[in-house]
GROMACS .gro file of C-alpha atoms in nm:
model
  463
    1UNK     CA    1   1.610   0.656  -1.587
    2UNK     CA    2   1.410   0.740  -1.272
    3UNK     CA    3   1.539   0.636  -0.924
    4UNK     CA    4   1.208   0.685  -0.734
    5UNK     CA    5   0.875   0.705  -0.884
    6UNK     CA    6   0.645   1.002  -0.823
    7UNK     CA    7   0.263   0.942  -0.759
    8UNK     CA    8   0.069   0.836  -1.058
    9UNK     CA    9  -0.074   1.138  -1.257
   10UNK     CA   10  -0.452   1.103  -1.255
   11UNK     CA   11  -0.583   1.395  -1.480
   12UNK     CA   12  -0.922   1.509  -1.406
   13UNK     CA   13  -1.054   1.510  -1.756
   14UNK     CA   14  -0.903   1.158  -1.840
   15UNK     CA   15  -0.856   0.994  -1.492
   16UNK     CA   16  -0.781   0.651  -1.633
   17UNK     CA   17  -0.532   0.774  -1.916
   18UNK     CA   18  -0.219   0.636  -1.706
   19UNK     CA   19  -0.401   0.334  -1.551
   20UNK     CA   20  -0.215   0.011  -1.612
   21UNK     CA   21  -0.385  -0.195  -1.335
   22UNK     CA   22  -0.712  -0.195  -1.521
   23UNK     CA   23  -0.904  -0.037  -1.229
   24UNK     CA   24  -1.177   0.118  -1.451
   25UNK     CA   25  -1.403  -0.170  -1.379
   26UNK     CA   26  -1.379  -0.156  -1.016
   27UNK     CA   27  -1.396   0.232  -0.981
   28UNK     CA   28  -1.709   0.215  -1.223
   29UNK     CA   29  -1.876  -0.027  -0.988
   30UNK     CA   30  -1.827   0.167  -0.681
   31UNK     CA   31  -1.922   0.496  -0.854
   32UNK     CA   32  -2.272   0.341  -0.956
   33UNK     CA   33  -2.330   0.251  -0.597
   34UNK     CA   34  -2.233   0.555  -0.450
   35UNK     CA   35  -2.450   0.751  -0.692
   36UNK     CA   36  -2.757   0.551  -0.547
   37UNK     CA   37  -2.673   0.591  -0.178
   38UNK     CA   38  -2.807   0.867   0.029
   39UNK     CA   39  -2.589   0.842   0.338
   40UNK     CA   40  -2.484   0.794   0.607
   41UNK     CA   41  -2.282   0.525   0.471
   42UNK     CA   42  -1.932   0.368   0.544
   43UNK     CA   43  -1.757   0.158   0.272
   44UNK     CA   44  -1.423  -0.023   0.335
   45UNK     CA   45  -1.191  -0.088   0.055
   46UNK     CA   46  -0.998  -0.376   0.157
   47UNK     CA   47  -0.668  -0.482   0.036
   48UNK     CA   48  -0.316  -0.558   0.138
   49UNK     CA   49  -0.092  -0.279   0.237
   50UNK     CA   50   0.093  -0.165  -0.085
   51UNK     CA   51  -0.141  -0.278  -0.329
   52UNK     CA   52  -0.248   0.040  -0.494
   53UNK     CA   53  -0.560   0.158  -0.263
   54UNK     CA   54  -0.423   0.510  -0.287
   55UNK     CA   55  -0.416   0.501  -0.653
   56UNK     CA   56  -0.750   0.362  -0.664
   57UNK     CA   57  -0.916   0.634  -0.422
   58UNK     CA   58  -0.744   0.891  -0.664
   59UNK     CA   59  -0.933   0.734  -0.973
   60UNK     CA   60  -1.258   0.694  -0.756
   61UNK     CA   61  -1.230   1.071  -0.651
   62UNK     CA   62  -1.159   1.221  -1.001
   63UNK     CA   63  -1.465   1.038  -1.143
   64UNK     CA   64  -1.699   1.143  -0.845
   65UNK     CA   65  -1.593   1.506  -0.874
   66UNK     CA   66  -1.649   1.511  -1.252
   67UNK     CA   67  -1.998   1.398  -1.153
   68UNK     CA   68  -2.035   1.709  -0.953
   69UNK     CA   69  -2.000   1.525  -0.613
   70UNK     CA   70  -1.803   1.698  -0.337
   71UNK     CA   71  -1.495   1.514  -0.216
   72UNK     CA   72  -1.263   1.559   0.080
   73UNK     CA   73  -0.931   1.356   0.138
   74UNK     CA   74  -0.781   1.232   0.477
   75UNK     CA   75  -0.454   1.085   0.503
   76UNK     CA   76  -0.485   0.918   0.835
   77UNK     CA   77  -0.112   0.799   0.865
   78UNK     CA   78   0.038   1.172   0.828
   79UNK     CA   79  -0.187   1.272   1.098
   80UNK     CA   80  -0.132   0.975   1.367
   81UNK     CA   81   0.104   1.205   1.569
   82UNK     CA   82  -0.196   1.367   1.705
   83UNK     CA   83  -0.332   1.269   2.034
   84UNK     CA   84  -0.700   1.249   1.919
   85UNK     CA   85  -0.804   1.175   1.563
   86UNK     CA   86  -1.094   1.392   1.614
   87UNK     CA   87  -0.893   1.713   1.612
   88UNK     CA   88  -0.668   1.593   1.324
   89UNK     CA   89  -0.972   1.499   1.134
   90UNK     CA   90  -1.143   1.838   1.155
   91UNK     CA   91  -0.788   2.006   1.103
   92UNK     CA   92  -0.749   1.832   0.760
   93UNK     CA   93  -1.111   1.905   0.671
   94UNK     CA   94  -1.049   2.267   0.739
   95UNK     CA   95  -0.723   2.276   0.534
   96UNK     CA   96  -0.891   2.095   0.251
   97UNK     CA   97  -1.214   2.302   0.223
   98UNK     CA   98  -1.315   2.455  -0.128
   99UNK     CA   99  -1.225   2.831  -0.107
  100UNK     CA  100  -1.608   2.939  -0.146
  101UNK     CA  101  -1.684   2.728   0.169
  102UNK     CA  102  -1.416   2.921   0.356
  103UNK     CA  103  -1.549   3.260   0.253
  104UNK     CA  104  -1.890   3.176   0.368
  105UNK     CA  105  -2.004   3.339   0.691
  106UNK     CA  106  -2.259   3.089   0.767
  107UNK     CA  107  -2.007   2.818   0.699
  108UNK     CA  108  -1.741   2.971   0.932
  109UNK     CA  109  -2.001   2.983   1.221
  110UNK     CA  110  -2.131   2.625   1.192
  111UNK     CA  111  -1.785   2.487   1.143
  112UNK     CA  112  -1.617   2.696   1.405
  113UNK     CA  113  -1.908   2.574   1.658
  114UNK     CA  114  -1.824   2.213   1.561
  115UNK     CA  115  -1.444   2.258   1.604
  116UNK     CA  116  -1.502   2.419   1.959
  117UNK     CA  117  -1.733   2.131   2.061
  118UNK     CA  118  -1.472   1.895   1.919
  119UNK     CA  119  -1.199   2.038   2.140
  120UNK     CA  120  -1.414   1.954   2.447
  121UNK     CA  121  -1.484   1.609   2.343
  122UNK     CA  122  -1.139   1.547   2.242
  123UNK     CA  123  -1.017   1.646   2.587
  124UNK     CA  124  -1.306   1.481   2.761
  125UNK     CA  125  -1.350   1.813   2.928
  126UNK     CA  126  -1.658   1.692   3.115
  127UNK     CA  127  -1.669   1.988   3.369
  128UNK     CA  128  -1.732   2.230   3.070
  129UNK     CA  129  -1.992   1.978   2.952
  130UNK     CA  130  -2.156   1.964   3.281
  131UNK     CA  131  -2.172   2.337   3.306
  132UNK     CA  132  -2.343   2.364   2.965
  133UNK     CA  133  -2.584   2.093   3.031
  134UNK     CA  134  -2.688   2.239   3.349
  135UNK     CA  135  -2.777   2.554   3.195
  136UNK     CA  136  -2.971   2.386   2.917
  137UNK     CA  137  -2.806   2.613   2.657
  138UNK     CA  138  -2.507   2.566   2.423
  139UNK     CA  139  -2.400   2.934   2.395
  140UNK     CA  140  -2.122   2.864   2.145
  141UNK     CA  141  -2.048   3.247   2.093
  142UNK     CA  142  -1.907   3.235   2.443
  143UNK     CA  143  -1.763   2.895   2.413
  144UNK     CA  144  -1.391   2.943   2.393
  145UNK     CA  145  -1.039   2.775   2.489
  146UNK     CA  146  -1.045   2.998   2.778
  147UNK     CA  147  -1.356   2.852   2.893
  148UNK     CA  148  -1.228   2.505   2.866
  149UNK     CA  149  -0.923   2.582   3.050
  150UNK     CA  150  -1.114   2.750   3.350
  151UNK     CA  151  -1.314   2.441   3.409
  152UNK     CA  152  -1.092   2.159   3.339
  153UNK     CA  153  -0.985   1.984   3.643
  154UNK     CA  154  -1.305   2.024   3.841
  155UNK     CA  155  -1.547   1.735   3.908
  156UNK     CA  156  -1.900   1.653   3.834
  157UNK     CA  157  -2.101   1.518   4.136
  158UNK     CA  158  -2.378   1.356   3.917
  159UNK     CA  159  -2.256   1.106   3.665
  160UNK     CA  160  -2.590   1.129   3.494
  161UNK     CA  161  -2.534   1.507   3.431
  162UNK     CA  162  -2.201   1.413   3.285
  163UNK     CA  163  -2.365   1.162   3.066
  164UNK     CA  164  -2.628   1.379   2.946
  165UNK     CA  165  -2.384   1.678   2.884
  166UNK     CA  166  -2.163   1.477   2.668
  167UNK     CA  167  -2.471   1.341   2.479
  168UNK     CA  168  -2.605   1.697   2.416
  169UNK     CA  169  -2.250   1.820   2.300
  170UNK     CA  170  -2.245   1.509   2.041
  171UNK     CA  171  -2.577   1.596   1.915
  172UNK     CA  172  -2.485   1.960   1.892
  173UNK     CA  173  -2.147   1.876   1.708
  174UNK     CA  174  -2.351   1.668   1.446
  175UNK     CA  175  -2.581   1.944   1.402
  176UNK     CA  176  -2.329   2.202   1.337
  177UNK     CA  177  -2.097   1.988   1.119
  178UNK     CA  178  -2.398   1.876   0.933
  179UNK     CA  179  -2.496   2.245   0.844
  180UNK     CA  180  -2.158   2.339   0.758
  181UNK     CA  181  -2.102   2.032   0.518
  182UNK     CA  182  -2.462   2.117   0.353
  183UNK     CA  183  -2.299   2.460   0.248
  184UNK     CA  184  -2.024   2.270   0.069
  185UNK     CA  185  -2.276   2.078  -0.112
  186UNK     CA  186  -2.457   2.371  -0.231
  187UNK     CA  187  -2.205   2.446  -0.501
  188UNK     CA  188  -2.233   2.093  -0.626
  189UNK     CA  189  -2.488   1.919  -0.856
  190UNK     CA  190  -2.515   1.645  -0.591
  191UNK     CA  191  -2.620   1.677  -0.211
  192UNK     CA  192  -2.347   1.403  -0.124
  193UNK     CA  193  -2.022   1.459   0.054
  194UNK     CA  194  -1.768   1.169  -0.003
  195UNK     CA  195  -1.485   1.155   0.254
  196UNK     CA  196  -1.194   0.948   0.164
  197UNK     CA  197  -0.984   0.813   0.465
  198UNK     CA  198  -0.648   0.655   0.337
  199UNK     CA  199  -0.344   0.481   0.489
  200UNK     CA  200  -0.554   0.362   0.810
  201UNK     CA  201  -0.355   0.050   0.802
  202UNK     CA  202  -0.014   0.239   0.854
  203UNK     CA  203  -0.133   0.404   1.155
  204UNK     CA  204  -0.064   0.305   1.527
  205UNK     CA  205  -0.311   0.068   1.642
  206UNK     CA  206  -0.487   0.300   1.913
  207UNK     CA  207  -0.506   0.580   1.672
  208UNK     CA  208  -0.679   0.364   1.401
  209UNK     CA  209  -0.918   0.233   1.606
  210UNK     CA  210  -0.993   0.568   1.773
  211UNK     CA  211  -1.038   0.687   1.411
  212UNK     CA  212  -1.282   0.455   1.334
  213UNK     CA  213  -1.485   0.498   1.661
  214UNK     CA  214  -1.509   0.875   1.585
  215UNK     CA  215  -1.634   0.820   1.245
  216UNK     CA  216  -1.879   0.585   1.368
  217UNK     CA  217  -2.016   0.798   1.663
  218UNK     CA  218  -1.965   1.146   1.543
  219UNK     CA  219  -1.993   1.158   1.173
  220UNK     CA  220  -2.300   0.952   1.133
  221UNK     CA  221  -2.455   1.223   0.908
  222UNK     CA  222  -2.698   1.243   0.630
  223UNK     CA  223  -2.555   1.278   0.286
  224UNK     CA  224  -2.213   1.183   0.415
  225UNK     CA  225  -2.050   0.887   0.259
  226UNK     CA  226  -1.695   0.752   0.409
  227UNK     CA  227  -1.469   0.547   0.172
  228UNK     CA  228  -1.189   0.388   0.413
  229UNK     CA  229  -0.901   0.246   0.252
  230UNK     CA  230  -0.768  -0.027   0.483
  231UNK     CA  231  -0.575  -0.365   0.515
  232UNK     CA  232  -0.846  -0.554   0.718
  233UNK     CA  233  -0.611  -0.843   0.813
  234UNK     CA  234  -0.351  -0.601   0.951
  235UNK     CA  235  -0.630  -0.392   1.140
  236UNK     CA  236  -0.730  -0.720   1.314
  237UNK     CA  237  -0.387  -0.755   1.420
  238UNK     CA  238  -0.390  -0.401   1.561
  239UNK     CA  239  -0.700  -0.489   1.738
  240UNK     CA  240  -0.524  -0.785   1.904
  241UNK     CA  241  -0.266  -0.568   2.009
  242UNK     CA  242  -0.497  -0.332   2.174
  243UNK     CA  243  -0.786  -0.550   2.299
  244UNK     CA  244  -0.611  -0.888   2.333
  245UNK     CA  245  -0.554  -1.186   2.116
  246UNK     CA  246  -0.891  -1.325   2.189
  247UNK     CA  247  -1.098  -1.055   2.015
  248UNK     CA  248  -1.324  -1.133   1.718
  249UNK     CA  249  -1.160  -0.889   1.468
  250UNK     CA  250  -1.412  -0.958   1.200
  251UNK     CA  251  -1.711  -0.922   1.427
  252UNK     CA  252  -1.565  -0.596   1.564
  253UNK     CA  253  -1.501  -0.425   1.244
  254UNK     CA  254  -1.828  -0.530   1.090
  255UNK     CA  255  -2.011  -0.285   1.310
  256UNK     CA  256  -1.808   0.018   1.159
  257UNK     CA  257  -1.879  -0.072   0.772
  258UNK     CA  258  -2.184  -0.093   0.597
  259UNK     CA  259  -2.013  -0.255   0.280
  260UNK     CA  260  -1.672  -0.407   0.250
  261UNK     CA  261  -1.528  -0.396  -0.113
  262UNK     CA  262  -1.205  -0.630  -0.175
  263UNK     CA  263  -0.979  -0.453  -0.441
  264UNK     CA  264  -0.903  -0.718  -0.731
  265UNK     CA  265  -0.527  -0.812  -0.757
  266UNK     CA  266  -0.352  -0.639  -1.026
  267UNK     CA  267  -0.223  -0.849  -1.318
  268UNK     CA  268   0.161  -0.908  -1.250
  269UNK     CA  269   0.246  -0.889  -1.621
  270UNK     CA  270   0.077  -0.566  -1.665
  271UNK     CA  271   0.228  -0.397  -1.377
  272UNK     CA  272   0.581  -0.511  -1.429
  273UNK     CA  273   0.569  -0.356  -1.779
  274UNK     CA  274   0.430  -0.040  -1.614
  275UNK     CA  275   0.730  -0.040  -1.384
  276UNK     CA  276   0.975  -0.105  -1.648
  277UNK     CA  277   0.837   0.196  -1.861
  278UNK     CA  278   0.815   0.443  -1.559
  279UNK     CA  279   1.155   0.365  -1.430
  280UNK     CA  280   1.289   0.426  -1.787
  281UNK     CA  281   1.451   0.092  -1.833
  282UNK     CA  282   1.474   0.136  -2.205
  283UNK     CA  283   1.750   0.373  -2.182
  284UNK     CA  284   1.971   0.111  -2.031
  285UNK     CA  285   1.898  -0.176  -2.256
  286UNK     CA  286   1.874   0.021  -2.570
  287UNK     CA  287   2.236   0.106  -2.532
  288UNK     CA  288   2.337  -0.276  -2.494
  289UNK     CA  289   2.426  -0.375  -2.843
  290UNK     CA  290   2.628  -0.678  -2.784
  291UNK     CA  291   2.484  -0.990  -2.927
  292UNK     CA  292   2.515  -1.185  -2.612
  293UNK     CA  293   2.323  -0.921  -2.423
  294UNK     CA  294   2.016  -0.912  -2.657
  295UNK     CA  295   1.799  -1.130  -2.436
  296UNK     CA  296   1.878  -0.956  -2.098
  297UNK     CA  297   1.561  -0.732  -2.092
  298UNK     CA  298   1.325  -1.050  -2.189
  299UNK     CA  299   1.477  -1.242  -1.879
  300UNK     CA  300   1.451  -0.951  -1.659
  301UNK     CA  301   1.086  -0.914  -1.718
  302UNK     CA  302   1.020  -1.298  -1.720
  303UNK     CA  303   1.192  -1.342  -1.411
  304UNK     CA  304   1.011  -1.047  -1.221
  305UNK     CA  305   0.665  -1.142  -1.352
  306UNK     CA  306   0.715  -1.510  -1.258
  307UNK     CA  307   0.855  -1.475  -0.908
  308UNK     CA  308   0.669  -1.141  -0.797
  309UNK     CA  309   0.341  -1.325  -0.811
  310UNK     CA  310   0.465  -1.648  -0.665
  311UNK     CA  311   0.604  -1.464  -0.360
  312UNK     CA  312   0.301  -1.272  -0.326
  313UNK     CA  313   0.473  -0.930  -0.335
  314UNK     CA  314   0.259  -0.617  -0.273
  315UNK     CA  315   0.272  -0.342  -0.561
  316UNK     CA  316   0.471  -0.133  -0.335
  317UNK     CA  317   0.733  -0.407  -0.265
  318UNK     CA  318   0.756  -0.475  -0.642
  319UNK     CA  319   0.824  -0.098  -0.704
  320UNK     CA  320   1.077  -0.108  -0.429
  321UNK     CA  321   1.260  -0.405  -0.605
  322UNK     CA  322   1.270  -0.214  -0.929
  323UNK     CA  323   1.403   0.091  -0.764
  324UNK     CA  324   1.692  -0.151  -0.651
  325UNK     CA  325   1.734  -0.328  -0.978
  326UNK     CA  326   1.772   0.026  -1.124
  327UNK     CA  327   2.082   0.078  -0.909
  328UNK     CA  328   2.212  -0.247  -1.029
  329UNK     CA  329   2.175  -0.114  -1.382
  330UNK     CA  330   2.336   0.203  -1.308
  331UNK     CA  331   2.637   0.013  -1.189
  332UNK     CA  332   2.675  -0.220  -1.482
  333UNK     CA  333   2.872  -0.090  -1.774
  334UNK     CA  334   2.726  -0.065  -2.120
  335UNK     CA  335   2.836  -0.411  -2.267
  336UNK     CA  336   2.914  -0.598  -1.951
  337UNK     CA  337   2.683  -0.888  -1.823
  338UNK     CA  338   2.391  -0.781  -1.605
  339UNK     CA  339   2.284  -1.134  -1.492
  340UNK     CA  340   1.914  -1.021  -1.511
  341UNK     CA  341   1.775  -1.352  -1.392
  342UNK     CA  342   1.991  -1.359  -1.095
  343UNK     CA  343   1.967  -0.973  -0.999
  344UNK     CA  344   1.587  -0.998  -1.041
  345UNK     CA  345   1.543  -1.325  -0.829
  346UNK     CA  346   1.787  -1.192  -0.545
  347UNK     CA  347   1.607  -0.838  -0.540
  348UNK     CA  348   1.279  -1.015  -0.463
  349UNK     CA  349   1.405  -1.253  -0.237
  350UNK     CA  350   1.575  -0.982  -0.022
  351UNK     CA  351   1.225  -0.845   0.019
  352UNK     CA  352   1.029  -1.149   0.065
  353UNK     CA  353   1.265  -1.345   0.277
  354UNK     CA  354   1.563  -1.129   0.388
  355UNK     CA  355   1.720  -1.379   0.627
  356UNK     CA  356   1.715  -1.637   0.335
  357UNK     CA  357   1.880  -1.380   0.119
  358UNK     CA  358   2.162  -1.314   0.364
  359UNK     CA  359   2.223  -1.678   0.412
  360UNK     CA  360   2.239  -1.739   0.041
  361UNK     CA  361   2.434  -1.421  -0.033
  362UNK     CA  362   2.683  -1.443   0.253
  363UNK     CA  363   2.660  -1.780   0.417
  364UNK     CA  364   2.692  -2.136   0.372
  365UNK     CA  365   2.321  -2.166   0.250
  366UNK     CA  366   2.315  -2.334  -0.083
  367UNK     CA  367   2.085  -2.287  -0.380
  368UNK     CA  368   1.873  -2.585  -0.245
  369UNK     CA  369   1.742  -2.396   0.037
  370UNK     CA  370   1.627  -2.118  -0.189
  371UNK     CA  371   1.464  -2.345  -0.430
  372UNK     CA  372   1.278  -2.527  -0.154
  373UNK     CA  373   1.149  -2.177  -0.043
  374UNK     CA  374   1.020  -2.117  -0.396
  375UNK     CA  375   0.875  -2.461  -0.426
  376UNK     CA  376   0.686  -2.408  -0.082
  377UNK     CA  377   0.468  -2.141  -0.232
  378UNK     CA  378   0.144  -2.201  -0.424
  379UNK     CA  379   0.233  -2.285  -0.754
  380UNK     CA  380   0.596  -2.301  -0.695
  381UNK     CA  381   0.656  -2.645  -0.789
  382UNK     CA  382   0.458  -2.610  -1.092
  383UNK     CA  383   0.681  -2.290  -1.196
  384UNK     CA  384   1.009  -2.473  -1.104
  385UNK     CA  385   0.918  -2.777  -1.327
  386UNK     CA  386   0.867  -2.552  -1.629
  387UNK     CA  387   1.169  -2.459  -1.841
  388UNK     CA  388   1.208  -2.095  -1.716
  389UNK     CA  389   1.181  -2.235  -1.372
  390UNK     CA  390   1.478  -2.458  -1.444
  391UNK     CA  391   1.667  -2.162  -1.591
  392UNK     CA  392   1.622  -1.969  -1.264
  393UNK     CA  393   1.754  -2.275  -1.038
  394UNK     CA  394   2.042  -2.329  -1.292
  395UNK     CA  395   2.140  -1.957  -1.233
  396UNK     CA  396   2.119  -1.988  -0.858
  397UNK     CA  397   2.343  -2.317  -0.858
  398UNK     CA  398   2.610  -2.174  -1.070
  399UNK     CA  399   2.614  -1.834  -0.883
  400UNK     CA  400   2.679  -2.017  -0.561
  401UNK     CA  401   2.957  -2.267  -0.701
  402UNK     CA  402   3.323  -2.236  -0.811
  403UNK     CA  403   3.398  -2.271  -1.177
  404UNK     CA  404   3.655  -2.551  -1.078
  405UNK     CA  405   3.442  -2.747  -0.844
  406UNK     CA  406   3.094  -2.893  -0.870
  407UNK     CA  407   2.862  -2.818  -0.590
  408UNK     CA  408   2.636  -3.098  -0.441
  409UNK     CA  409   2.332  -2.998  -0.640
  410UNK     CA  410   2.519  -3.060  -0.973
  411UNK     CA  411   2.653  -3.399  -0.859
  412UNK     CA  412   2.311  -3.492  -0.755
  413UNK     CA  413   2.145  -3.418  -1.077
  414UNK     CA  414   2.403  -3.600  -1.271
  415UNK     CA  415   2.343  -3.928  -1.056
  416UNK     CA  416   1.951  -3.873  -1.120
  417UNK     CA  417   2.007  -3.810  -1.498
  418UNK     CA  418   2.199  -4.143  -1.514
  419UNK     CA  419   2.002  -4.354  -1.296
  420UNK     CA  420   1.750  -4.565  -1.516
  421UNK     CA  421   1.543  -4.665  -1.185
  422UNK     CA  422   1.450  -4.272  -1.123
  423UNK     CA  423   1.111  -4.170  -1.246
  424UNK     CA  424   1.103  -4.023  -1.593
  425UNK     CA  425   0.985  -3.692  -1.488
  426UNK     CA  426   1.273  -3.652  -1.239
  427UNK     CA  427   1.531  -3.785  -1.482
  428UNK     CA  428   1.397  -3.542  -1.759
  429UNK     CA  429   1.421  -3.242  -1.518
  430UNK     CA  430   1.783  -3.327  -1.395
  431UNK     CA  431   1.884  -3.355  -1.764
  432UNK     CA  432   1.724  -3.034  -1.849
  433UNK     CA  433   1.896  -2.845  -1.564
  434UNK     CA  434   2.229  -2.995  -1.662
  435UNK     CA  435   2.182  -2.889  -2.028
  436UNK     CA  436   2.094  -2.527  -1.905
  437UNK     CA  437   2.406  -2.508  -1.694
  438UNK     CA  438   2.633  -2.643  -1.971
  439UNK     CA  439   2.482  -2.373  -2.224
  440UNK     CA  440   2.586  -2.101  -1.990
  441UNK     CA  441   2.941  -2.042  -2.102
  442UNK     CA  442   3.231  -1.969  -1.852
  443UNK     CA  443   3.224  -1.605  -1.969
  444UNK     CA  444   2.867  -1.523  -1.861
  445UNK     CA  445   2.849  -1.764  -1.583
  446UNK     CA  446   2.677  -1.579  -1.310
  447UNK     CA  447   2.877  -1.401  -1.027
  448UNK     CA  448   2.722  -1.390  -0.701
  449UNK     CA  449   2.952  -1.147  -0.529
  450UNK     CA  450   2.917  -0.909  -0.814
  451UNK     CA  451   2.541  -0.899  -0.813
  452UNK     CA  452   2.517  -0.877  -0.441
  453UNK     CA  453   2.746  -0.599  -0.411
  454UNK     CA  454   2.517  -0.391  -0.634
  455UNK     CA  455   2.200  -0.486  -0.468
  456UNK     CA  456   2.350  -0.403  -0.114
  457UNK     CA  457   2.457  -0.060  -0.260
  458UNK     CA  458   2.105  -0.004  -0.390
  459UNK     CA  459   1.963  -0.076  -0.025
  460UNK     CA  460   2.198   0.188   0.110
  461UNK     CA  461   2.016   0.446  -0.077
  462UNK     CA  462   1.715   0.393   0.103
  463UNK     CA  463   1.859   0.470   0.458
   0.00000   0.00000   0.00000
């Protein structure tokens, strides 16, 4: 069994071969749009953190490259240690250029010019900019790091000269970068260049905003299309941290994007089955031959599908839960009870509401608080009123109770079930939960400390 999943393989000749999230329709939609765009253009792919945006970009990139469109990828989060995203961005472009471009003398000249200008813009070395503007010429052959160092620290007397200088530098940066990128395009069937920017929502707030500003003001180039993966809601929080809570985040962000595309939610059942297969859980369940264990696989999957969707867990959070459950499997002997309903429920509760998990697992909190939490979610009451929801509640009650003493929940349900004045629905549900608990034999009564110990050990592996 796997402990940690590697990134999903995306074969260039069959990009959707391992696609279990059914992204082909969404990718095809965006590809059709991109094929009809000329640029400059910026597309935001909006979805919560951990919902598969990186994989989606991988599918999109594979299809576009197969169509002869040049693509470059920029992981913003891996570069937010940089003081200025412009330098990091150009550095990543330089590292990911096609070999043919790097060997082209003309490309080296244009791209080298762009990098030298960028170093001035990033440092706001206005004294150098002023010198160049005064001369009226951008002599890039003599424009070196030494030149920058010699003039940093001096002051311009005329603010207008400073503005003019920076404006000229920006224009020259665009011209040189555009000329360099055109040479990359020459080896493709399309004149477009697609630049993917990923993991923006994981960056420091100031860095994320600076990067958007740089893209807007410096990379507004013909035939260049940016596709930026982000969590717009989280980015709005970042804006509030930088500019104050009163900022209209939607309006601010709208000026950066020409189109916003919301990534459709993944099917919870399909994704759960995908995780089950990729983590190799069959290796564990196939070895469990005792008749009393034959439904454990089904119970694990049903619980995970039902609660992961109810709790709104991101795909990344679901993967984390599966990783922890995998440790629980590893610690379970071949023909010992796993208690999959309790294991799965608590693994997800630990992610969705850590404090409630701790209070239930280690404190005086009863199953009632957990059930109330689940019921508070959209669709929660409906789930709990179904048979499988009653099974989940029964396991939570029994796990927290002593075999020799009934908890308050059991006494309450007995009172409701025997009270003729209680509504039929409430009476029927109480009776159902009591029957489920009676059906769970003393031998396979869920043991809270046993399950919690395995989940806590699993969490240690992540530190």
